């Protein structure tokens, strides 16, 4: 079928790229502290970009000769109706070796997912109801071919856990709904599940915070959603070319503690790959180094518009949630790969010990800063007071109000370990805990 798609595309178009993907998905659904059902799904399809004046795109998961031809013609029609652009598809390159395959998922995905689900259920205590849950693995094969002779292939795995935890205590009912993604199952160990259960329990006795300006510590997930959303957007060639970036090369934008890299090579990172979704080799690109902005990341389109070369940052990703299967149905866009924040010098424990009074935010209800202005006003979903250098009583509700551009100039400390993480808005990160001074809390 691959050859039929290539042959028909060659007959109908001169300049093209073809993105082929097939994915095995193993999933266990959980309900009311038990396994509800398990299933295996195979998803495959192809996306075709055509350059004919403009760039047209069409995709399908139906592989009959008639539908293949229709998909190609739709892409051609789209290209002819689109504004003419300066563009060429990338040529074959040299590609780094990367670690993106989890052995348990690759070798025994169905069994491994079921075993993980059983372990997870064993962690549920009698006062915690697992209202709903999913444990899911992905094993994907991708092949990109274009009219410039490029032909690259890869395999990668991914793993997802999503839970709805309900705790009832003292006539209080609290729901906590975590979901996270990793490349390997062992990167979401049972200790992580236990932490979610503890947070769910703590929220039944949580009180609202008071109004004040204080030190605030962001968890790695919150760092990714906050800094990743804003700085990740402004560091793209797209933002530069469209004149919406607030960043300028050589400008001091943050405290010396902050170093950020678009790291497409980080072992088992969610954004790691030997090549991006256009077939350009991925790499490590410095974004901010000791507080100074170093440069932009580019896909092929914006690199050509800015008279430079792609940095391997043409990625097919959802704006909200990860999409590991069905990526063939999406066009590549200009994005950071793994949003890597370099760890600092203090351990997490030392960071907390140095805070006389503050707030730790483990999770917001929805951390959704304005990607252009950096402003946000987000409700605390799960947090804790910090008092006299110790984690104190849990809090929820109230708002943390700020601006990411201002906050990165008020960094107090960065923990000495960065961890692979996923978040609601930004798809792939490797982030530490970060504390910020003088952050506004709107509460009682």
PDB file of N, CA and C in Angstrom, residues 275-350:
ATOM      1  N   UNK A 275      14.369  12.777  13.995  1.00  0.00           N
ATOM      2  CA  UNK A 275      14.008  13.786  12.994  1.00  0.00           C
ATOM      3  C   UNK A 275      12.612  14.302  13.301  1.00  0.00           C
ATOM      4  N   UNK A 276      12.338  15.527  12.847  1.00  0.00           N
ATOM      5  CA  UNK A 276      11.021  16.109  13.086  1.00  0.00           C
ATOM      6  C   UNK A 276      10.023  15.571  12.064  1.00  0.00           C
ATOM      7  N   UNK A 277       8.819  16.105  12.062  1.00  0.00           N
ATOM      8  CA  UNK A 277       7.763  15.568  11.205  1.00  0.00           C
ATOM      9  C   UNK A 277       7.829  16.073   9.769  1.00  0.00           C
ATOM     10  N   UNK A 278       8.949  16.719   9.433  1.00  0.00           N
ATOM     11  CA  UNK A 278       9.246  17.055   8.041  1.00  0.00           C
ATOM     12  C   UNK A 278      10.478  16.300   7.547  1.00  0.00           C
ATOM     13  N   UNK A 279      11.130  15.544   8.453  1.00  0.00           N
ATOM     14  CA  UNK A 279      12.309  14.779   8.074  1.00  0.00           C
ATOM     15  C   UNK A 279      13.624  15.488   8.314  1.00  0.00           C
ATOM     16  N   UNK A 280      13.606  16.593   9.075  1.00  0.00           N
ATOM     17  CA  UNK A 280      14.826  17.327   9.410  1.00  0.00           C
ATOM     18  C   UNK A 280      15.364  16.818  10.744  1.00  0.00           C
ATOM     19  N   UNK A 281      16.671  16.613  10.830  1.00  0.00           N
ATOM     20  CA  UNK A 281      17.280  16.094  12.057  1.00  0.00           C
ATOM     21  C   UNK A 281      16.979  17.001  13.246  1.00  0.00           C
ATOM     22  N   UNK A 282      16.571  16.386  14.357  1.00  0.00           N
ATOM     23  CA  UNK A 282      16.366  17.153  15.588  1.00  0.00           C
ATOM     24  C   UNK A 282      17.701  17.344  16.294  1.00  0.00           C
ATOM     25  N   UNK A 283      17.732  18.314  17.209  1.00  0.00           N
ATOM     26  CA  UNK A 283      18.978  18.665  17.894  1.00  0.00           C
ATOM     27  C   UNK A 283      18.657  19.430  19.174  1.00  0.00           C
ATOM     28  N   UNK A 284      19.716  19.899  19.843  1.00  0.00           N
ATOM     29  CA  UNK A 284      19.560  20.754  21.015  1.00  0.00           C
ATOM     30  C   UNK A 284      19.762  22.206  20.588  1.00  0.00           C
ATOM     31  N   UNK A 285      18.768  23.039  20.887  1.00  0.00           N
ATOM     32  CA  UNK A 285      18.831  24.450  20.512  1.00  0.00           C
ATOM     33  C   UNK A 285      18.738  25.302  21.776  1.00  0.00           C
ATOM     34  N   UNK A 286      19.787  26.057  22.141  1.00  0.00           N
ATOM     35  CA  UNK A 286      19.693  26.944  23.307  1.00  0.00           C
ATOM     36  C   UNK A 286      18.645  28.037  23.073  1.00  0.00           C
ATOM     37  N   UNK A 287      17.750  28.196  24.042  1.00  0.00           N
ATOM     38  CA  UNK A 287      16.726  29.249  23.965  1.00  0.00           C
ATOM     39  C   UNK A 287      17.105  30.410  24.886  1.00  0.00           C
ATOM     40  N   UNK A 288      17.292  30.089  26.152  1.00  0.00           N
ATOM     41  CA  UNK A 288      17.751  31.070  27.139  1.00  0.00           C
ATOM     42  C   UNK A 288      18.944  30.461  27.862  1.00  0.00           C
ATOM     43  N   UNK A 289      20.010  31.234  27.990  1.00  0.00           N
ATOM     44  CA  UNK A 289      21.211  30.754  28.673  1.00  0.00           C
ATOM     45  C   UNK A 289      21.604  31.765  29.745  1.00  0.00           C
ATOM     46  N   UNK A 290      21.503  31.326  31.002  1.00  0.00           N
ATOM     47  CA  UNK A 290      21.794  32.196  32.146  1.00  0.00           C
ATOM     48  C   UNK A 290      21.040  33.517  32.030  1.00  0.00           C
ATOM     49  N   UNK A 291      19.775  33.398  31.650  1.00  0.00           N
ATOM     50  CA  UNK A 291      18.896  34.559  31.589  1.00  0.00           C
ATOM     51  C   UNK A 291      18.921  35.334  30.292  1.00  0.00           C
ATOM     52  N   UNK A 292      19.817  34.982  29.365  1.00  0.00           N
ATOM     53  CA  UNK A 292      19.956  35.724  28.100  1.00  0.00           C
ATOM     54  C   UNK A 292      19.336  34.924  26.958  1.00  0.00           C
ATOM     55  N   UNK A 293      18.490  35.577  26.156  1.00  0.00           N
ATOM     56  CA  UNK A 293      17.859  34.893  25.030  1.00  0.00           C
ATOM     57  C   UNK A 293      18.889  34.648  23.934  1.00  0.00           C
ATOM     58  N   UNK A 294      18.954  33.383  23.468  1.00  0.00           N
ATOM     59  CA  UNK A 294      20.009  32.983  22.534  1.00  0.00           C
ATOM     60  C   UNK A 294      19.540  32.804  21.092  1.00  0.00           C
ATOM     61  N   UNK A 295      18.275  32.406  20.879  1.00  0.00           N
ATOM     62  CA  UNK A 295      17.865  32.213  19.493  1.00  0.00           C
ATOM     63  C   UNK A 295      16.542  31.497  19.341  1.00  0.00           C
ATOM     64  N   UNK A 296      16.069  31.429  18.089  1.00  0.00           N
ATOM     65  CA  UNK A 296      14.756  30.890  17.762  1.00  0.00           C
ATOM     66  C   UNK A 296      14.858  29.470  17.208  1.00  0.00           C
ATOM     67  N   UNK A 297      13.733  28.762  17.269  1.00  0.00           N
ATOM     68  CA  UNK A 297      13.632  27.442  16.641  1.00  0.00           C
ATOM     69  C   UNK A 297      12.753  27.570  15.396  1.00  0.00           C
ATOM     70  N   UNK A 298      13.082  26.785  14.352  1.00  0.00           N
ATOM     71  CA  UNK A 298      12.403  26.929  13.065  1.00  0.00           C
ATOM     72  C   UNK A 298      11.929  25.592  12.512  1.00  0.00           C
ATOM     73  N   UNK A 299      10.790  25.642  11.845  1.00  0.00           N
ATOM     74  CA  UNK A 299      10.416  24.566  10.935  1.00  0.00           C
ATOM     75  C   UNK A 299      10.892  24.968   9.536  1.00  0.00           C
ATOM     76  N   UNK A 300      10.584  24.147   8.545  1.00  0.00           N
ATOM     77  CA  UNK A 300      11.067  24.426   7.185  1.00  0.00           C
ATOM     78  C   UNK A 300      10.448  25.706   6.618  1.00  0.00           C
ATOM     79  N   UNK A 301       9.158  25.896   6.847  1.00  0.00           N
ATOM     80  CA  UNK A 301       8.445  27.032   6.268  1.00  0.00           C
ATOM     81  C   UNK A 301       9.003  28.360   6.784  1.00  0.00           C
ATOM     82  N   UNK A 302       9.089  28.495   8.112  1.00  0.00           N
ATOM     83  CA  UNK A 302       9.529  29.775   8.673  1.00  0.00           C
ATOM     84  C   UNK A 302      11.036  29.973   8.552  1.00  0.00           C
ATOM     85  N   UNK A 303      11.791  28.884   8.452  1.00  0.00           N
ATOM     86  CA  UNK A 303      13.225  29.023   8.192  1.00  0.00           C
ATOM     87  C   UNK A 303      13.457  29.674   6.832  1.00  0.00           C
ATOM     88  N   UNK A 304      12.731  29.209   5.816  1.00  0.00           N
ATOM     89  CA  UNK A 304      12.888  29.783   4.480  1.00  0.00           C
ATOM     90  C   UNK A 304      12.406  31.234   4.437  1.00  0.00           C
ATOM     91  N   UNK A 305      11.356  31.537   5.184  1.00  0.00           N
ATOM     92  CA  UNK A 305      10.855  32.916   5.213  1.00  0.00           C
ATOM     93  C   UNK A 305      11.852  33.852   5.885  1.00  0.00           C
ATOM     94  N   UNK A 306      12.644  33.296   6.820  1.00  0.00           N
ATOM     95  CA  UNK A 306      13.599  34.124   7.560  1.00  0.00           C
ATOM     96  C   UNK A 306      15.030  33.940   7.049  1.00  0.00           C
ATOM     97  N   UNK A 307      15.149  33.330   5.864  1.00  0.00           N
ATOM     98  CA  UNK A 307      16.455  33.138   5.217  1.00  0.00           C
ATOM     99  C   UNK A 307      17.455  32.406   6.108  1.00  0.00           C
ATOM    100  N   UNK A 308      16.988  31.334   6.728  1.00  0.00           N
ATOM    101  CA  UNK A 308      17.856  30.504   7.551  1.00  0.00           C
ATOM    102  C   UNK A 308      17.495  29.039   7.311  1.00  0.00           C
ATOM    103  N   UNK A 309      17.974  28.147   8.165  1.00  0.00           N
ATOM    104  CA  UNK A 309      17.708  26.722   7.998  1.00  0.00           C
ATOM    105  C   UNK A 309      16.832  26.200   9.130  1.00  0.00           C
ATOM    106  N   UNK A 310      16.043  25.176   8.820  1.00  0.00           N
ATOM    107  CA  UNK A 310      15.214  24.540   9.839  1.00  0.00           C
ATOM    108  C   UNK A 310      16.097  23.975  10.946  1.00  0.00           C
ATOM    109  N   UNK A 311      15.631  24.106  12.181  1.00  0.00           N
ATOM    110  CA  UNK A 311      16.339  23.534  13.332  1.00  0.00           C
ATOM    111  C   UNK A 311      15.749  22.192  13.745  1.00  0.00           C
ATOM    112  N   UNK A 312      14.841  21.648  12.918  1.00  0.00           N
ATOM    113  CA  UNK A 312      14.211  20.377  13.262  1.00  0.00           C
ATOM    114  C   UNK A 312      13.032  20.556  14.193  1.00  0.00           C
ATOM    115  N   UNK A 313      12.315  21.659  14.038  1.00  0.00           N
ATOM    116  CA  UNK A 313      11.181  21.961  14.907  1.00  0.00           C
ATOM    117  C   UNK A 313       9.887  22.130  14.124  1.00  0.00           C
ATOM    118  N   UNK A 314       9.708  21.266  13.108  1.00  0.00           N
ATOM    119  CA  UNK A 314       8.435  21.161  12.404  1.00  0.00           C
ATOM    120  C   UNK A 314       7.706  19.945  12.930  1.00  0.00           C
ATOM    121  N   UNK A 315       6.750  20.158  13.819  1.00  0.00           N
ATOM    122  CA  UNK A 315       6.167  19.054  14.589  1.00  0.00           C
ATOM    123  C   UNK A 315       4.661  18.984  14.435  1.00  0.00           C
ATOM    124  N   UNK A 316       4.156  17.759  14.301  1.00  0.00           N
ATOM    125  CA  UNK A 316       2.712  17.513  14.267  1.00  0.00           C
ATOM    126  C   UNK A 316       2.259  17.258  15.698  1.00  0.00           C
ATOM    127  N   UNK A 317       1.630  18.250  16.304  1.00  0.00           N
ATOM    128  CA  UNK A 317       1.170  18.090  17.674  1.00  0.00           C
ATOM    129  C   UNK A 317      -0.153  18.804  17.863  1.00  0.00           C
ATOM    130  N   UNK A 318      -0.949  18.244  18.786  1.00  0.00           N
ATOM    131  CA  UNK A 318      -2.220  18.862  19.140  1.00  0.00           C
ATOM    132  C   UNK A 318      -1.958  20.109  19.969  1.00  0.00           C
ATOM    133  N   UNK A 319      -2.881  21.051  19.950  1.00  0.00           N
ATOM    134  CA  UNK A 319      -2.749  22.255  20.759  1.00  0.00           C
ATOM    135  C   UNK A 319      -3.089  22.012  22.225  1.00  0.00           C
ATOM    136  N   UNK A 320      -3.821  20.937  22.519  1.00  0.00           N
ATOM    137  CA  UNK A 320      -4.292  20.726  23.885  1.00  0.00           C
ATOM    138  C   UNK A 320      -3.770  19.428  24.467  1.00  0.00           C
ATOM    139  N   UNK A 321      -4.005  18.317  23.795  1.00  0.00           N
ATOM    140  CA  UNK A 321      -3.587  17.024  24.313  1.00  0.00           C
ATOM    141  C   UNK A 321      -2.658  16.326  23.328  1.00  0.00           C
ATOM    142  N   UNK A 322      -1.881  15.404  23.850  1.00  0.00           N
ATOM    143  CA  UNK A 322      -1.010  14.607  23.002  1.00  0.00           C
ATOM    144  C   UNK A 322      -1.826  13.809  22.004  1.00  0.00           C
ATOM    145  N   UNK A 323      -1.274  13.670  20.808  1.00  0.00           N
ATOM    146  CA  UNK A 323      -1.836  12.760  19.816  1.00  0.00           C
ATOM    147  C   UNK A 323      -0.698  11.908  19.294  1.00  0.00           C
ATOM    148  N   UNK A 324      -0.653  10.652  19.700  1.00  0.00           N
ATOM    149  CA  UNK A 324       0.394   9.751  19.246  1.00  0.00           C
ATOM    150  C   UNK A 324      -0.070   8.978  18.019  1.00  0.00           C
ATOM    151  N   UNK A 325      -1.339   8.586  18.013  1.00  0.00           N
ATOM    152  CA  UNK A 325      -1.917   7.983  16.823  1.00  0.00           C
ATOM    153  C   UNK A 325      -2.608   9.092  16.029  1.00  0.00           C
ATOM    154  N   UNK A 326      -2.815   8.879  14.773  1.00  0.00           N
ATOM    155  CA  UNK A 326      -3.528   9.867  13.968  1.00  0.00           C
ATOM    156  C   UNK A 326      -2.734  11.110  13.638  1.00  0.00           C
ATOM    157  N   UNK A 327      -1.415  11.107  13.912  1.00  0.00           N
ATOM    158  CA  UNK A 327      -0.615  12.285  13.582  1.00  0.00           C
ATOM    159  C   UNK A 327      -0.551  12.525  12.080  1.00  0.00           C
ATOM    160  N   UNK A 328      -0.789  11.467  11.310  1.00  0.00           N
ATOM    161  CA  UNK A 328      -0.802  11.624   9.852  1.00  0.00           C
ATOM    162  C   UNK A 328      -1.877  12.599   9.402  1.00  0.00           C
ATOM    163  N   UNK A 329      -2.886  12.817  10.224  1.00  0.00           N
ATOM    164  CA  UNK A 329      -3.976  13.712   9.865  1.00  0.00           C
ATOM    165  C   UNK A 329      -3.725  15.165  10.211  1.00  0.00           C
ATOM    166  N   UNK A 330      -2.526  15.490  10.688  1.00  0.00           N
ATOM    167  CA  UNK A 330      -2.209  16.851  11.097  1.00  0.00           C
ATOM    168  C   UNK A 330      -1.058  17.403  10.267  1.00  0.00           C
ATOM    169  N   UNK A 331      -1.049  18.714  10.067  1.00  0.00           N
ATOM    170  CA  UNK A 331       0.076  19.363   9.394  1.00  0.00           C
ATOM    171  C   UNK A 331       1.140  19.739  10.423  1.00  0.00           C
ATOM    172  N   UNK A 332       2.414  19.724  10.040  1.00  0.00           N
ATOM    173  CA  UNK A 332       3.459  20.140  10.977  1.00  0.00           C
ATOM    174  C   UNK A 332       3.395  21.635  11.243  1.00  0.00           C
ATOM    175  N   UNK A 333       3.749  22.010  12.459  1.00  0.00           N
ATOM    176  CA  UNK A 333       3.807  23.413  12.846  1.00  0.00           C
ATOM    177  C   UNK A 333       5.124  23.700  13.543  1.00  0.00           C
ATOM    178  N   UNK A 334       5.412  24.967  13.736  1.00  0.00           N
ATOM    179  CA  UNK A 334       6.680  25.405  14.320  1.00  0.00           C
ATOM    180  C   UNK A 334       6.571  25.409  15.841  1.00  0.00           C
ATOM    181  N   UNK A 335       7.227  24.445  16.497  1.00  0.00           N
ATOM    182  CA  UNK A 335       7.123  24.307  17.945  1.00  0.00           C
ATOM    183  C   UNK A 335       8.444  23.852  18.547  1.00  0.00           C
ATOM    184  N   UNK A 336       8.616  24.146  19.830  1.00  0.00           N
ATOM    185  CA  UNK A 336       9.735  23.602  20.597  1.00  0.00           C
ATOM    186  C   UNK A 336       9.527  22.106  20.765  1.00  0.00           C
ATOM    187  N   UNK A 337      10.623  21.355  20.815  1.00  0.00           N
ATOM    188  CA  UNK A 337      10.513  19.902  21.030  1.00  0.00           C
ATOM    189  C   UNK A 337      10.343  19.636  22.525  1.00  0.00           C
ATOM    190  N   UNK A 338      11.354  19.128  23.216  1.00  0.00           N
ATOM    191  CA  UNK A 338      11.282  19.030  24.673  1.00  0.00           C
ATOM    192  C   UNK A 338      11.677  20.374  25.280  1.00  0.00           C
ATOM    193  N   UNK A 339      10.774  20.956  26.063  1.00  0.00           N
ATOM    194  CA  UNK A 339      11.051  22.219  26.755  1.00  0.00           C
ATOM    195  C   UNK A 339      11.873  21.872  27.996  1.00  0.00           C
ATOM    196  N   UNK A 340      13.189  21.957  27.848  1.00  0.00           N
ATOM    197  CA  UNK A 340      14.105  21.523  28.905  1.00  0.00           C
ATOM    198  C   UNK A 340      14.578  22.728  29.710  1.00  0.00           C
ATOM    199  N   UNK A 341      14.304  22.698  31.018  1.00  0.00           N
ATOM    200  CA  UNK A 341      14.797  23.726  31.929  1.00  0.00           C
ATOM    201  C   UNK A 341      15.945  23.120  32.733  1.00  0.00           C
ATOM    202  N   UNK A 342      17.100  23.714  32.612  1.00  0.00           N
ATOM    203  CA  UNK A 342      18.283  23.190  33.296  1.00  0.00           C
ATOM    204  C   UNK A 342      18.089  23.255  34.804  1.00  0.00           C
ATOM    205  N   UNK A 343      18.392  22.150  35.518  1.00  0.00           N
ATOM    206  CA  UNK A 343      18.226  22.161  36.975  1.00  0.00           C
ATOM    207  C   UNK A 343      19.184  23.131  37.650  1.00  0.00           C
ATOM    208  N   UNK A 344      18.814  23.518  38.879  1.00  0.00           N
ATOM    209  CA  UNK A 344      19.645  24.436  39.650  1.00  0.00           C
ATOM    210  C   UNK A 344      20.545  23.706  40.625  1.00  0.00           C
ATOM    211  N   UNK A 345      20.849  24.369  41.744  1.00  0.00           N
ATOM    212  CA  UNK A 345      21.808  23.827  42.704  1.00  0.00           C
ATOM    213  C   UNK A 345      21.156  23.251  43.954  1.00  0.00           C
ATOM    214  N   UNK A 346      19.974  23.716  44.300  1.00  0.00           N
ATOM    215  CA  UNK A 346      19.345  23.304  45.558  1.00  0.00           C
ATOM    216  C   UNK A 346      18.443  22.096  45.341  1.00  0.00           C
ATOM    217  N   UNK A 347      18.457  21.169  46.279  1.00  0.00           N
ATOM    218  CA  UNK A 347      17.497  20.069  46.223  1.00  0.00           C
ATOM    219  C   UNK A 347      16.101  20.621  46.482  1.00  0.00           C
ATOM    220  N   UNK A 348      15.092  19.835  46.128  1.00  0.00           N
ATOM    221  CA  UNK A 348      13.712  20.256  46.400  1.00  0.00           C
ATOM    222  C   UNK A 348      13.536  20.525  47.884  1.00  0.00           C
ATOM    223  N   UNK A 349      14.087  19.650  48.726  1.00  0.00           N
ATOM    224  CA  UNK A 349      13.954  19.808  50.181  1.00  0.00           C
ATOM    225  C   UNK A 349      14.628  21.100  50.649  1.00  0.00           C
ATOM    226  N   UNK A 350      15.804  21.398  50.100  1.00  0.00           N
ATOM    227  CA  UNK A 350      16.500  22.630  50.479  1.00  0.00           C
ATOM    228  C   UNK A 350      15.738  23.857  50.002  1.00  0.00           C
TER     229      UNK A 350
END
